[in-house]
Amino acid sequence: MRHILAILLENEAGALSRIVGLFSQRAFNIESLTVAPTDDNSLSRITIATIGDDKVLEQIVKQVNKLVDVIKISELTDRKHVERELLLVKVAAMGDKTRTEVKRITDIFRGSIVDIGKQIYTIELTGSSEKLNAFIETLSNETEIIESVRSGCVGIARGEKAMRV
Amino acid sequence: MTTELFTGAEMVVKALSALKVKYIFGYPGGSILDLYDAIFQQDEIEHILVRHEQAATHMADGYTRATGKVGVVLATSGPGATNCVTGIATAYMDSIPMVVLAGQVPTTLIGNDAFQETDIVGCTRPIIKHSFNCRDLSDIPNIIAKAFYIASTGRPGPVVVELPKDMLIPQNTAPFSIETNVNIRSYNPNIKGHPKQIRKAAKTISEAKKLVVYSGGGIVLADASQLLTTLVETLKAPITNTLMGLGGISGTHENFIGMLGMHGSLEANKSMANADVILALGARFDDRVTNNVDKFCPNATIIHVDIDPTSISKTINAHIPVVGLVDIVMQQLLDELNVINFSPDEEALTEWWQQIHLWRDMRSVSYKQVAGEKIKPQRVIEAMYKITNGEAYVASDVGQHQMFAAQFYPFAKPRQWINSGGAGTMGFGLPAAMGVKLAFPDKHVICITGDGSIQMNIQELSTCKQYNLPVVIITLNNRSLGMVRQWQDMVYGGRHSSSYMESLPDFCKVAEAYGHIGIKIDTLEELDSKLEEAFSIKDKLVFVDVLVDEKEHVYPMHIRHGGIDEMWIKKGVKA
């Protein structure tokens, strides 16, 4: 099962490598990982999407928590939450028909075209990982995908509860 | 007023003094020379020069296991630091507090593949509790204070501190300030057990008919053996120890049913398999204990007390997990048992003990010595026990001799038994024994070893000479890698692939060449008298080379993939 974990940790040299090292050392799976400093610059926030059964997830949460740099970890997928991922994709856009159709699909998915060339469009899209998957699939039926990059998902819990020091 | 300024090297020494460090174990080299210069110019801390950095880590480790004080290792960058890796892993696996100060090339050269540059923080990341890079010399005192705090609290473990050369040189100075009362916002180990869990545990214990206490290295680390003994006597329950937990309760205590696990006693493993409640204290259900986890103790309610939440329900699901320091949790349990007016169910206990005595009567931990035949290794351990009144510190290497010592030397006290249980590091025994001897010069300190293990750090005989560390080395010499050979006999059709030690040296002559005494024993008749002679020599290291029966196997032994109580009790005989 897929789980999204939010980790709050000290923004220190080597902290990220401890997290990544732990996952490979203990053969835990990483589907995606994003990291950036928070509004409090002494802290970083990591979002990891991982796959595993309940027993594996319990170990992941405990093992991550055990790292000295880690302040908090919580699973987002077992509660109401918002999750978003950013996609940038460069597609072949040659001929009026293709250009129109790509523009139409982009509008339907509420994406935007952020760069135009004689033969390409670069499209930006934000949403859940599934939405991004669906967009790519739809696009690839229409034209050739030249390059794509995804941010990996970030997430935050709904409601009053906040993850802070 | 001008503030006094110090070099980074001076700060390291001052910080270690502030933390009451007496010994550092190490080996000098280019990037760490400034620190060695600062050590030279003071008298508070003594540096012990080993002959290989791996031995420095094991020596610090042995010192720590015997005293409870944090061991300190010092090594230069590159190979000096990488030589420490095995010793750090050994300490990590057995939760031994250790601080390793590793030199590094100057910060301006880091990443340039400079001479003797290795990313030691990267190399050790999976085998440390935490590590520090030092990038500002005024941070040095607090980094060292934090390293000690992290190493020694919670579940203890090794901490690596990387010191680049430009942090130590005389040209760079800063004021010295240290906060020894450490507070780290991201690190707050649990201390007390949750009261609700304590109540649940006490209730479950009070209703048990076939309770077993299973205790591990956590008891030794927490100096909780007194409390454990009180708890066991209150419960009147049988207790088994893990390999790491030996001495947690006296090996001659009437409730002690022996070590459990792969080479544990049949009665210990049978009791676990048939228990209705298992009280696990500072133990982690290691695979050498459980055998096949799918068949593990199917009828037991498991209460698992551990300081480290990751140990709980990692391999075996705990029904009642209690996270906390084992001594504090045991006291909470005793208090709660008092509150609920606990008194043991005498009828159930009598029945349970009768059953355990039947298993014990099978005498699974035994051997047969025939006069005139080759010396049995177990016989040597028994002689060693007798001569030292069971009071010696025994530092072991890894292999058959380790298991024989664990089985045939009942340890009266914690910290008497010093062995690499988790990592199984050959070469650990001699340097560990040296660390113990340094701490307790007036006690008998034995290194029990084999002809394979001893050669993995035999160069330390030279360090023993330099610092006058008269340990007694007892080599159970079977001219082969005994444990490997045993597995090859049992699992690999007797094909002894690379398990012979051909061209062994004359160990007595090796010892003499280093300035020590060598005693060779090859007949049963001379075993006791020559061993007594060895232990009567107090001021010199004695290397006792005992030629033992190479065909002897360690029994009992788990049958592979079986339940915890499925065992071979001797060659070809299943329990």
XYZ file of C-alpha atoms in Angstrom:
740
model
C 0.000 0.000 0.000
C 1.136 3.523 -0.769
C 1.829 5.831 2.178
C 2.840 9.466 2.326
C 5.061 10.452 5.225
C 5.786 13.988 6.390
C 9.062 14.448 8.262
C 10.207 17.537 10.125
C 13.939 17.568 10.797
C 16.899 19.794 11.571
C 18.090 21.701 8.511
C 21.660 20.467 8.904
C 24.342 19.107 6.629
C 23.959 15.374 6.328
C 20.405 15.152 7.658
C 18.921 14.246 4.273
C 21.591 11.639 3.636
C 20.710 9.950 6.927
C 17.096 9.584 5.799
C 18.013 8.311 2.361
C 20.690 6.030 3.824
C 18.196 4.561 6.279
C 15.766 3.663 3.493
C 18.400 1.892 1.430
C 20.084 0.260 4.452
C 16.837 -1.319 5.620
C 15.498 -2.047 2.139
C 12.548 0.328 2.493
C 11.043 1.587 -0.723
C 11.086 5.244 -1.829
C 8.612 6.133 -4.568
C 9.355 9.848 -4.341
C 11.101 12.223 -1.971
C 11.012 15.993 -1.773
C 12.844 18.253 0.629
C 13.113 21.988 1.311
C 13.611 24.321 4.261
C 10.408 25.436 6.025
C 9.336 28.967 7.018
C 11.574 28.373 10.051
C 14.938 28.148 8.319
C 16.415 25.883 10.984
C 14.030 23.130 9.907
C 13.566 21.096 6.761
C 10.464 19.254 5.730
C 10.619 16.045 3.748
C 7.720 14.294 2.092
C 8.303 10.667 1.207
C 5.924 8.483 -0.757
C 6.616 4.847 0.031
C 5.100 1.424 -0.485
C 4.805 -1.260 2.181
C 2.443 -3.204 4.420
C 1.513 -2.069 7.935
C 4.449 -3.862 9.557
C 6.947 -2.241 7.193
C 5.308 1.154 7.654
C 5.542 0.823 11.449
C 9.263 0.110 11.165
C 9.795 3.003 8.749
C 8.090 5.450 11.102
C 9.992 4.161 14.153
C 13.349 4.008 12.402
C 13.008 7.523 10.982
C 11.914 8.829 14.373
C 14.994 7.267 15.928
C 17.356 9.415 13.839
C 18.745 12.108 16.090
C 18.042 14.911 13.569
C 14.364 14.043 13.182
C 11.872 16.048 15.221
C 8.574 14.627 14.004
C 7.195 12.163 11.509
C 3.587 11.543 10.645
C 1.699 9.563 8.088
C -0.613 11.692 5.961
C -2.423 8.908 4.167
C -4.233 7.669 7.270
C -6.015 10.999 7.763
C -7.659 13.738 5.694
C -4.973 15.571 3.823
C -4.110 17.565 0.734
C -1.425 16.245 -1.574
C 0.055 17.933 -4.614
C 2.694 17.227 -7.183
C 4.118 19.465 -9.887
C 4.698 18.259 -13.445
C 6.619 19.993 -16.224
C 6.327 18.259 -19.571
C 7.746 19.116 -22.970
C 5.714 17.747 -25.883
C 5.961 17.840 -29.664
C 3.569 20.497 -30.973
C 3.665 20.496 -34.759
C 0.723 21.357 -36.936
C -2.423 23.271 -36.001
C -4.427 20.193 -35.125
C -1.952 18.900 -32.557
C -1.314 22.356 -31.116
C -5.030 22.944 -30.630
C -5.650 19.545 -29.132
C -2.741 19.818 -26.683
C -3.958 23.261 -25.618
C -7.482 21.879 -25.130
C -6.310 18.930 -22.976
C -4.133 21.274 -20.936
C -7.122 23.529 -20.273
C -9.317 20.618 -19.260
C -6.690 19.509 -16.707
C -6.265 23.149 -15.591
C -2.617 23.175 -16.579
C -0.813 25.996 -18.330
C 1.590 26.260 -21.196
C 4.714 27.946 -19.849
C 6.991 27.824 -22.897
C 6.330 27.758 -26.611
C 8.731 26.857 -29.402
C 8.270 26.322 -33.120
C 7.856 22.629 -32.520
C 7.237 22.258 -28.783
C 5.003 23.204 -25.911
C 6.155 23.028 -22.266
C 3.220 22.499 -19.937
C 2.959 22.967 -16.190
C 0.422 20.999 -14.181
C -0.205 20.651 -10.447
C -2.363 18.039 -8.756
C -2.458 14.665 -7.136
C -0.121 12.052 -8.495
C -3.049 10.228 -10.114
C -4.165 13.365 -11.922
C -0.644 13.820 -13.296
C -0.593 10.187 -14.442
C -3.938 10.669 -16.211
C -2.734 13.838 -17.910
C 0.395 12.183 -19.239
C -1.579 9.250 -20.535
C -4.063 11.517 -22.300
C -1.317 13.656 -23.795
C 0.630 10.672 -25.059
C -2.378 9.566 -27.092
C -2.267 12.913 -28.888
C 1.411 13.691 -29.336
C 4.959 12.683 -28.510
C 6.262 13.386 -25.022
C 9.806 14.679 -25.355
C 10.766 15.205 -21.749
C 9.018 15.251 -18.407
C 9.910 16.014 -14.822
C 7.873 15.560 -11.638
C 8.534 17.059 -8.240
C 7.359 14.116 -6.196
C 4.417 14.761 -3.968
C 4.152 17.123 -1.017
C 1.336 16.972 1.460
C -0.244 18.605 4.460
C -2.956 17.468 6.864
C -6.394 19.126 6.693
C -7.818 20.922 9.695
C -6.367 22.626 12.743
C -3.586 20.171 13.540
C -0.159 21.440 12.510
C 3.301 19.908 12.377
C 5.565 22.393 14.114
C 8.246 22.398 16.777
C 39.640 42.182 29.583
C 40.866 39.820 26.882
C 39.256 36.402 26.437
C 41.649 33.479 26.433
C 41.885 31.829 23.036
C 42.439 28.154 22.295
C 43.239 26.066 19.272
C 40.732 23.416 18.228
C 43.170 20.728 19.365
C 43.346 22.275 22.830
C 39.559 22.507 22.878
C 39.197 18.788 22.168
C 41.462 17.949 25.092
C 39.741 20.465 27.398
C 36.313 19.137 26.452
C 37.384 15.527 27.075
C 38.789 16.561 30.462
C 35.550 18.325 31.312
C 33.774 15.054 30.521
C 36.168 13.210 32.868
C 37.792 11.062 30.209
C 40.811 9.125 31.510
C 41.941 7.189 28.463
C 41.945 7.642 24.709
C 42.708 4.709 22.451
C 44.267 5.623 19.144
C 46.928 5.897 16.511
C 48.429 9.132 15.149
C 48.679 10.328 11.564
C 48.993 13.420 9.386
C 45.648 15.114 9.760
C 45.388 14.566 13.507
C 48.940 15.503 14.545
C 47.898 18.819 16.095
C 45.614 16.954 18.455
C 48.419 14.549 19.353
C 50.592 17.563 20.080
C 47.962 18.912 22.473
C 47.667 15.499 24.167
C 51.442 15.438 24.631
C 51.306 18.721 26.541
C 48.902 17.665 29.286
C 48.675 14.995 31.997
C 44.982 14.467 32.618
C 44.235 12.087 29.767
C 46.389 9.104 28.921
C 46.671 8.028 25.313
C 47.029 4.307 24.637
C 48.860 3.617 21.389
C 47.529 0.479 19.718
C 49.062 -1.246 16.713
C 45.978 -1.092 14.460
C 43.018 1.261 14.705
C 40.508 -1.594 14.745
C 42.065 -2.663 18.035
C 41.645 0.878 19.392
C 37.891 0.627 18.878
C 37.679 -2.838 20.462
C 39.878 -1.762 23.352
C 37.689 1.263 24.019
C 34.697 -1.036 23.656
C 36.026 -3.591 26.182
C 36.849 -0.770 28.588
C 33.277 0.497 28.239
C 31.611 -2.883 28.613
C 33.517 -3.496 31.841
C 33.157 -0.024 33.379
C 30.057 1.559 31.819
C 32.095 4.663 30.906
C 32.095 5.984 27.350
C 35.163 4.796 25.418
C 37.052 7.294 23.269
C 38.887 6.445 20.052
C 41.214 8.672 18.091
C 42.271 7.982 14.517
C 43.667 9.903 11.618
C 41.843 10.507 8.336
C 41.589 7.990 5.495
C 42.831 4.495 6.382
C 43.100 5.358 10.072
C 39.415 6.125 10.159
C 38.313 3.277 7.874
C 40.213 0.814 10.070
C 37.785 1.808 12.812
C 34.743 0.758 10.798
C 34.599 -2.856 12.031
C 34.965 -1.737 15.638
C 32.257 0.884 15.246
C 29.906 -1.698 13.724
C 30.695 -4.060 16.598
C 29.800 -1.401 19.173
C 26.687 -0.420 17.222
C 25.314 -3.951 17.073
C 25.717 -4.398 20.844
C 24.597 -0.836 21.769
C 27.919 0.163 23.308
C 28.497 3.887 23.904
C 31.632 5.076 22.095
C 32.935 8.363 20.729
C 35.251 8.135 17.742
C 37.247 11.251 16.925
C 38.396 10.940 13.337
C 40.815 13.267 11.612
C 39.958 14.703 8.224
C 41.820 16.647 5.547
C 41.385 20.445 5.774
C 37.917 21.712 4.816
C 39.479 23.421 1.770
C 40.515 20.012 0.412
C 37.386 17.998 1.279
C 35.981 16.476 -1.881
C 39.273 16.762 -3.784
C 40.424 13.169 -3.268
C 43.215 14.597 -1.162
C 45.916 12.403 0.389
C 44.363 10.212 3.103
C 40.903 11.619 2.472
C 37.938 9.319 3.062
C 34.376 10.408 3.770
C 34.287 8.676 7.146
C 30.947 10.204 8.086
C 29.553 8.666 4.912
C 31.336 5.345 5.436
C 29.955 4.925 8.937
C 26.437 6.300 8.426
C 24.623 2.941 8.707
C 26.570 1.830 11.794
C 26.446 4.836 14.104
C 23.894 6.370 16.381
C 24.858 9.813 15.158
C 27.772 11.717 13.652
C 29.074 15.253 13.534
C 31.014 17.218 10.946
C 32.951 20.088 12.462
C 33.055 23.217 10.316
C 33.653 25.908 12.953
C 36.214 25.361 15.675
C 34.254 27.205 18.340
C 31.616 24.431 18.008
C 34.123 21.717 19.012
C 33.456 21.647 22.793
C 29.685 21.408 22.420
C 29.906 18.885 19.595
C 31.984 16.656 21.859
C 29.592 17.148 24.793
C 26.653 16.270 22.530
C 28.504 13.239 21.174
C 28.968 11.886 24.718
C 25.361 12.624 25.626
C 23.949 10.915 22.541
C 26.332 7.948 22.829
C 25.447 7.218 26.441
C 21.722 7.945 26.740
C 18.641 6.183 25.381
C 19.777 3.094 23.528
C 23.539 3.678 23.656
C 25.732 3.507 20.569
C 28.776 4.870 18.787
C 29.063 8.504 17.657
C 31.618 9.694 15.106
C 33.071 13.215 15.203
C 34.991 14.296 12.113
C 37.723 16.865 12.781
C 39.228 18.518 9.673
C 42.859 19.537 10.090
C 42.190 23.284 9.758
C 39.913 23.050 12.810
C 42.896 21.894 14.888
C 45.932 23.862 13.691
C 47.663 26.465 15.920
C 46.911 29.328 13.494
C 43.158 29.163 14.210
C 41.904 29.995 17.697
C 38.649 30.849 19.469
C 37.309 31.214 23.012
C 36.333 27.997 24.827
C 32.873 27.418 26.177
C 31.115 24.136 26.865
C 27.592 23.259 27.975
C 27.836 19.836 29.630
C 24.142 19.893 30.486
C 23.132 18.941 26.963
C 19.703 19.611 25.531
C 18.854 18.588 21.966
C 15.349 19.463 20.790
C 15.136 16.585 18.321
C 16.415 13.961 20.782
C 14.383 13.073 23.882
C 14.596 9.355 24.673
C 11.669 7.926 26.637
C 12.586 7.042 30.188
C 9.466 5.893 32.002
C 7.110 3.188 30.840
C 3.547 4.235 30.072
C 1.457 3.592 33.241
C -1.358 1.963 31.259
C 1.097 -0.503 29.709
C 2.628 -1.213 33.123
C -0.820 -2.044 34.529
C -1.549 -4.317 31.576
C 1.806 -6.041 31.959
C 1.371 -6.584 35.715
C -2.108 -7.991 35.222
C -0.936 -10.376 32.510
C 1.986 -11.519 34.660
C -0.276 -12.101 37.654
C -2.536 -14.347 35.581
C 0.280 -16.354 34.000
C 0.620 -20.060 34.622
C 3.841 -20.597 32.681
C 5.797 -17.370 32.828
C 9.349 -17.019 31.495
C 11.556 -13.980 31.972
C 13.838 -13.470 28.961
C 16.456 -10.805 29.521
C 19.187 -9.392 27.327
C 22.047 -6.945 27.066
C 19.795 -4.065 28.096
C 19.962 -5.282 31.712
C 23.754 -5.156 31.624
C 23.840 -1.728 29.955
C 21.380 -0.304 32.482
C 23.210 -1.828 35.483
C 19.845 -3.304 36.414
C 20.854 -6.786 37.515
C 19.979 -6.225 41.178
C 16.494 -5.136 40.253
C 16.134 -8.011 37.799
C 17.073 -10.493 40.534
C 14.490 -8.972 42.871
C 11.837 -9.114 40.152
C 12.607 -12.748 39.305
C 12.537 -13.738 42.977
C 9.219 -11.943 43.430
C 7.750 -13.760 40.452
C 9.509 -17.048 41.346
C 9.728 -17.494 37.593
C 12.364 -19.169 35.449
C 14.742 -16.747 33.751
C 16.830 -17.180 30.630
C 19.491 -14.797 29.311
C 20.563 -13.990 25.804
C 24.240 -14.236 24.885
C 24.510 -10.486 25.549
C 22.556 -10.729 28.774
C 24.709 -13.311 30.574
C 25.527 -12.157 34.090
C 22.345 -10.083 34.152
C 21.352 -12.567 36.813
C 23.886 -14.863 38.443
C 24.567 -17.938 36.327
C 24.233 -20.023 39.488
C 20.903 -18.520 40.624
C 18.335 -21.281 41.155
C 15.828 -19.614 38.830
C 18.340 -19.378 35.988
C 17.655 -21.929 33.271
C 20.609 -21.069 31.035
C 21.175 -19.141 27.856
C 18.534 -19.448 25.136
C 18.794 -19.482 21.377
C 20.860 -21.298 18.785
C 23.291 -22.799 21.294
C 21.171 -22.224 24.375
C 20.050 -24.897 26.794
C 17.160 -27.157 25.893
C 15.321 -26.177 29.090
C 15.556 -22.469 28.209
C 14.287 -22.962 24.673
C 11.598 -25.455 25.722
C 10.388 -23.095 28.433
C 10.084 -20.267 25.908
C 8.204 -22.487 23.453
C 5.747 -23.634 26.102
C 5.322 -20.378 27.995
C 1.957 -18.664 28.229
C 3.582 -15.314 29.064
C 7.056 -14.117 28.069
C 8.452 -11.076 29.821
C 11.217 -9.747 27.552
C 13.500 -7.243 29.276
C 16.125 -5.382 27.262
C 16.292 -8.101 24.620
C 15.462 -7.846 20.932
C 14.301 -11.246 19.628
C 17.425 -11.620 17.516
C 17.353 -14.297 14.805
C 19.951 -16.299 16.780
C 17.349 -16.476 19.545
C 14.105 -17.048 17.681
C 15.041 -19.557 14.977
C 12.077 -19.609 12.546
C 9.915 -16.635 13.521
C 6.784 -18.225 12.063
C 7.057 -21.026 14.619
C 8.097 -18.795 17.506
C 6.343 -19.402 20.850
C 2.825 -19.689 19.443
C 0.971 -19.709 22.761
C 2.714 -16.859 24.520
C 1.499 -13.387 25.322
C 4.607 -11.292 24.839
C 5.430 -8.330 27.063
C 8.357 -6.494 25.512
C 10.244 -3.854 27.501
C 12.858 -1.924 25.536
C 14.269 1.589 25.382
C 14.257 1.469 21.575
C 10.785 1.464 19.959
C 12.271 0.044 16.726
C 13.206 -3.147 18.578
C 9.595 -3.732 19.532
C 7.549 -5.741 17.040
C 10.449 -5.710 14.556
C 10.741 -9.479 14.281
C 8.222 -10.763 16.815
C 4.939 -9.023 17.443
C 4.660 -7.747 21.019
C 1.213 -7.959 22.626
C 2.141 -5.526 25.394
C 4.917 -3.160 24.309
C 6.528 -1.013 27.001
C 9.023 1.632 25.869
C 11.339 2.854 28.613
C 14.573 2.349 30.504
C 14.551 -1.238 31.697
C 15.532 -0.467 35.305
C 12.830 2.165 35.669
C 10.213 -0.029 34.032
C 11.117 -2.973 36.281
C 10.704 -0.741 39.335
C 7.328 0.429 37.981
C 6.341 -3.207 37.485
C 7.368 -4.146 41.023
C 5.383 -1.208 42.399
C 2.338 -2.164 40.364
C 2.584 -5.826 41.444
C 2.617 -4.524 44.990
C -0.459 -2.390 44.348
C -2.425 -5.356 43.006
C -1.227 -7.555 45.918
C 0.523 -9.979 43.628
C 1.263 -13.404 44.945
C 2.461 -16.167 42.626
C 0.115 -19.031 41.790
C 2.045 -21.669 43.735
C 0.214 -24.616 42.250
C 0.862 -23.516 38.678
C 4.462 -22.670 39.547
C 5.135 -26.102 41.013
C 3.789 -27.771 37.904
C 5.754 -25.440 35.628
C 9.013 -25.981 37.475
C 8.491 -29.757 37.505
C 8.217 -29.632 33.733
C 11.331 -27.471 33.441
C 13.292 -29.895 35.633
C 12.344 -32.739 33.312
C 13.840 -30.805 30.406
C 16.874 -29.932 32.502
C 17.381 -33.612 33.327
C 18.169 -34.220 29.662
C 21.442 -32.389 30.364
C 21.608 -30.768 26.968
C 24.651 -28.682 27.839
C 27.192 -31.389 28.528
C 30.173 -33.160 27.028
C 32.155 -36.310 27.490
C 35.840 -36.253 28.307
C 37.625 -39.575 28.178
C 40.991 -39.857 29.916
C 43.835 -40.307 27.484
C 41.943 -38.720 24.608
C 42.304 -35.225 23.246
C 41.292 -32.367 25.524
C 37.677 -31.315 25.104
C 37.353 -27.525 24.758
C 34.520 -27.439 27.320
C 36.859 -29.041 29.867
C 39.228 -26.085 29.482
C 36.443 -23.592 30.247
C 35.454 -25.574 33.347
C 39.048 -25.584 34.577
C 39.289 -21.859 33.910
C 36.089 -21.323 35.913
C 37.365 -23.312 38.859
C 40.765 -21.651 39.056
C 39.311 -18.121 38.881
C 36.409 -18.916 41.268
C 34.090 -17.747 38.537
C 35.202 -14.187 39.194
C 37.273 -13.411 36.110
C 36.411 -10.981 33.380
C 36.159 -13.081 30.241
C 36.579 -11.315 26.923
C 35.798 -13.607 24.048
C 36.551 -13.791 20.383
C 34.044 -15.305 18.001
C 33.448 -18.941 17.224
C 33.081 -22.241 19.054
C 35.179 -21.079 22.006
C 32.742 -18.182 22.481
C 29.791 -20.560 22.767
C 31.670 -22.951 25.053
C 32.567 -20.050 27.349
C 28.964 -18.828 27.360
C 27.743 -22.320 28.222
C 30.340 -23.458 30.758
C 31.380 -20.311 32.628
C 28.342 -19.222 34.673
C 28.850 -15.498 35.178
C 27.950 -14.232 38.626
C 27.823 -10.569 37.711
C 27.018 -8.326 34.789
C 29.931 -6.837 32.771
C 32.042 -9.940 33.485
C 31.262 -11.403 30.067
C 32.589 -9.288 27.216
C 31.767 -10.535 23.731
C 30.792 -9.415 20.275
C 27.286 -10.838 20.181
C 25.523 -8.907 17.455
C 28.296 -8.349 14.938
C 30.250 -11.519 15.689
C 33.594 -9.827 15.127
C 36.600 -12.142 15.111
C 39.601 -10.257 16.485
C 37.513 -8.570 19.166
C 38.717 -10.642 22.114
C 42.307 -9.597 22.727
C 41.905 -5.801 22.430
C 38.661 -5.962 24.429
C 40.452 -7.880 27.185
C 43.181 -5.223 27.153
C 40.593 -2.492 27.689
C 39.190 -4.422 30.650
C 42.645 -4.999 32.141
C 43.429 -1.310 31.865
C 40.330 -0.555 33.950
C 40.818 -3.406 36.431
C 44.545 -4.183 36.688
C 44.109 -6.313 39.815
C 41.462 -8.657 38.434
C 41.848 -11.807 36.406
C 41.153 -10.858 32.813
C 40.944 -13.688 30.319
C 40.887 -13.523 26.559
C 39.243 -16.751 25.427
C 39.991 -17.257 21.781
C 40.744 -19.679 18.989
C 43.593 -20.175 16.584
C 41.598 -18.293 13.926
C 40.339 -15.304 15.926
C 43.565 -14.555 17.790
C 45.395 -13.994 14.516
C 42.995 -11.221 13.566
C 44.514 -8.813 16.094
C 47.590 -10.633 17.348
C 49.737 -7.529 16.765
C 48.274 -6.095 19.977
C 50.625 -8.341 21.964
C 52.989 -5.444 21.391
C 50.585 -2.918 22.974
C 50.218 -5.275 25.959
C 53.977 -5.131 26.425
C 54.138 -1.335 26.171
C 51.402 -0.689 28.745
C 51.977 -3.788 30.879
C 48.578 -5.406 30.379
C 49.035 -8.950 31.694
C 45.854 -10.568 30.389
C 45.686 -14.359 30.232
C 45.082 -15.495 26.673
C 43.593 -18.959 26.422
C 43.520 -20.262 22.874
C 41.367 -23.297 22.228
C 43.542 -24.427 19.374
C 41.762 -26.923 17.133
C 43.840 -26.217 14.035
C 40.717 -25.154 12.200
C 37.993 -22.555 12.028
C 35.833 -24.576 14.373
C 32.423 -23.022 13.884
C 32.820 -22.948 10.110
C 33.983 -26.539 10.196
C 30.999 -27.520 12.358
C 28.563 -26.042 9.818
C 30.443 -27.734 7.005
C 30.132 -31.027 8.883
C 26.425 -30.539 9.514
C 25.199 -28.728 6.414
C 27.831 -29.057 3.694
C 28.484 -32.806 3.665
C 31.742 -32.538 5.594
C 33.485 -30.580 2.854
C 35.955 -28.434 4.810
C 36.305 -25.603 2.336
C 38.981 -23.200 3.641
C 38.257 -24.011 7.268
C 41.698 -25.442 7.997
C 44.334 -23.224 9.492
C 47.347 -24.732 7.801
C 50.801 -23.437 8.740
C 49.836 -22.158 12.173
C 52.633 -20.393 14.005
C 54.022 -21.671 17.287
C 51.897 -19.335 19.424
C 54.134 -19.721 22.462
C 57.138 -18.550 20.463
C 55.101 -15.655 19.034
C 54.176 -14.591 22.576
C 57.788 -14.905 23.694
C 58.986 -12.844 20.749
C 56.719 -10.015 21.987
C 58.229 -10.333 25.480
C 55.508 -12.459 27.073
C 55.242 -15.991 28.407
C 53.934 -18.892 26.360
C 52.532 -22.113 27.825
C 51.518 -25.016 25.649
C 49.068 -27.654 26.873
C 48.378 -30.763 24.843
C 47.408 -33.472 27.319
C 44.554 -33.672 29.773
C 46.897 -34.614 32.616
C 48.726 -31.308 32.511
C 45.664 -29.107 31.844
C 44.780 -28.092 35.402
C 48.292 -27.660 36.720
C 49.498 -25.649 33.732
C 46.415 -23.443 33.756
C 46.978 -22.802 37.457
C 50.534 -21.870 36.681
C 49.304 -19.439 34.013
C 46.919 -17.716 36.422
C 49.565 -17.540 39.160
C 51.697 -15.224 37.005
C 50.361 -11.745 37.760
C 52.900 -9.407 36.254
C 53.307 -10.858 32.790
C 51.012 -11.694 29.955
C 50.628 -15.435 29.537
C 49.608 -16.968 26.249
C 48.165 -20.427 26.862
C 47.964 -22.527 23.733
C 45.653 -25.477 24.446
C 45.461 -28.133 21.760
C 41.865 -29.366 21.820
C 39.786 -31.954 19.995
C 39.084 -30.516 16.550
C 36.102 -32.817 16.035
C 34.083 -31.385 18.922
C 30.888 -29.591 17.952
C 28.903 -27.043 19.932
C 25.680 -28.571 21.222
C 22.820 -28.120 21.707
C 22.053 -26.420 18.418
C 18.905 -25.195 16.731
C 17.687 -27.289 13.843
C 17.607 -24.863 10.943
C 14.212 -23.347 10.106
C 12.652 -25.057 13.110
C 10.941 -23.669 16.189
C 12.952 -22.252 19.062
C 12.876 -25.618 20.879
C 13.740 -27.832 17.931
C 17.322 -28.790 18.687
C 20.147 -31.193 18.088
C 21.328 -32.123 21.569
C 24.294 -34.125 20.343
C 25.597 -35.471 17.058
C 22.617 -36.978 15.249
C 20.267 -36.756 18.265
C 17.231 -34.481 18.193
C 15.530 -33.347 21.353
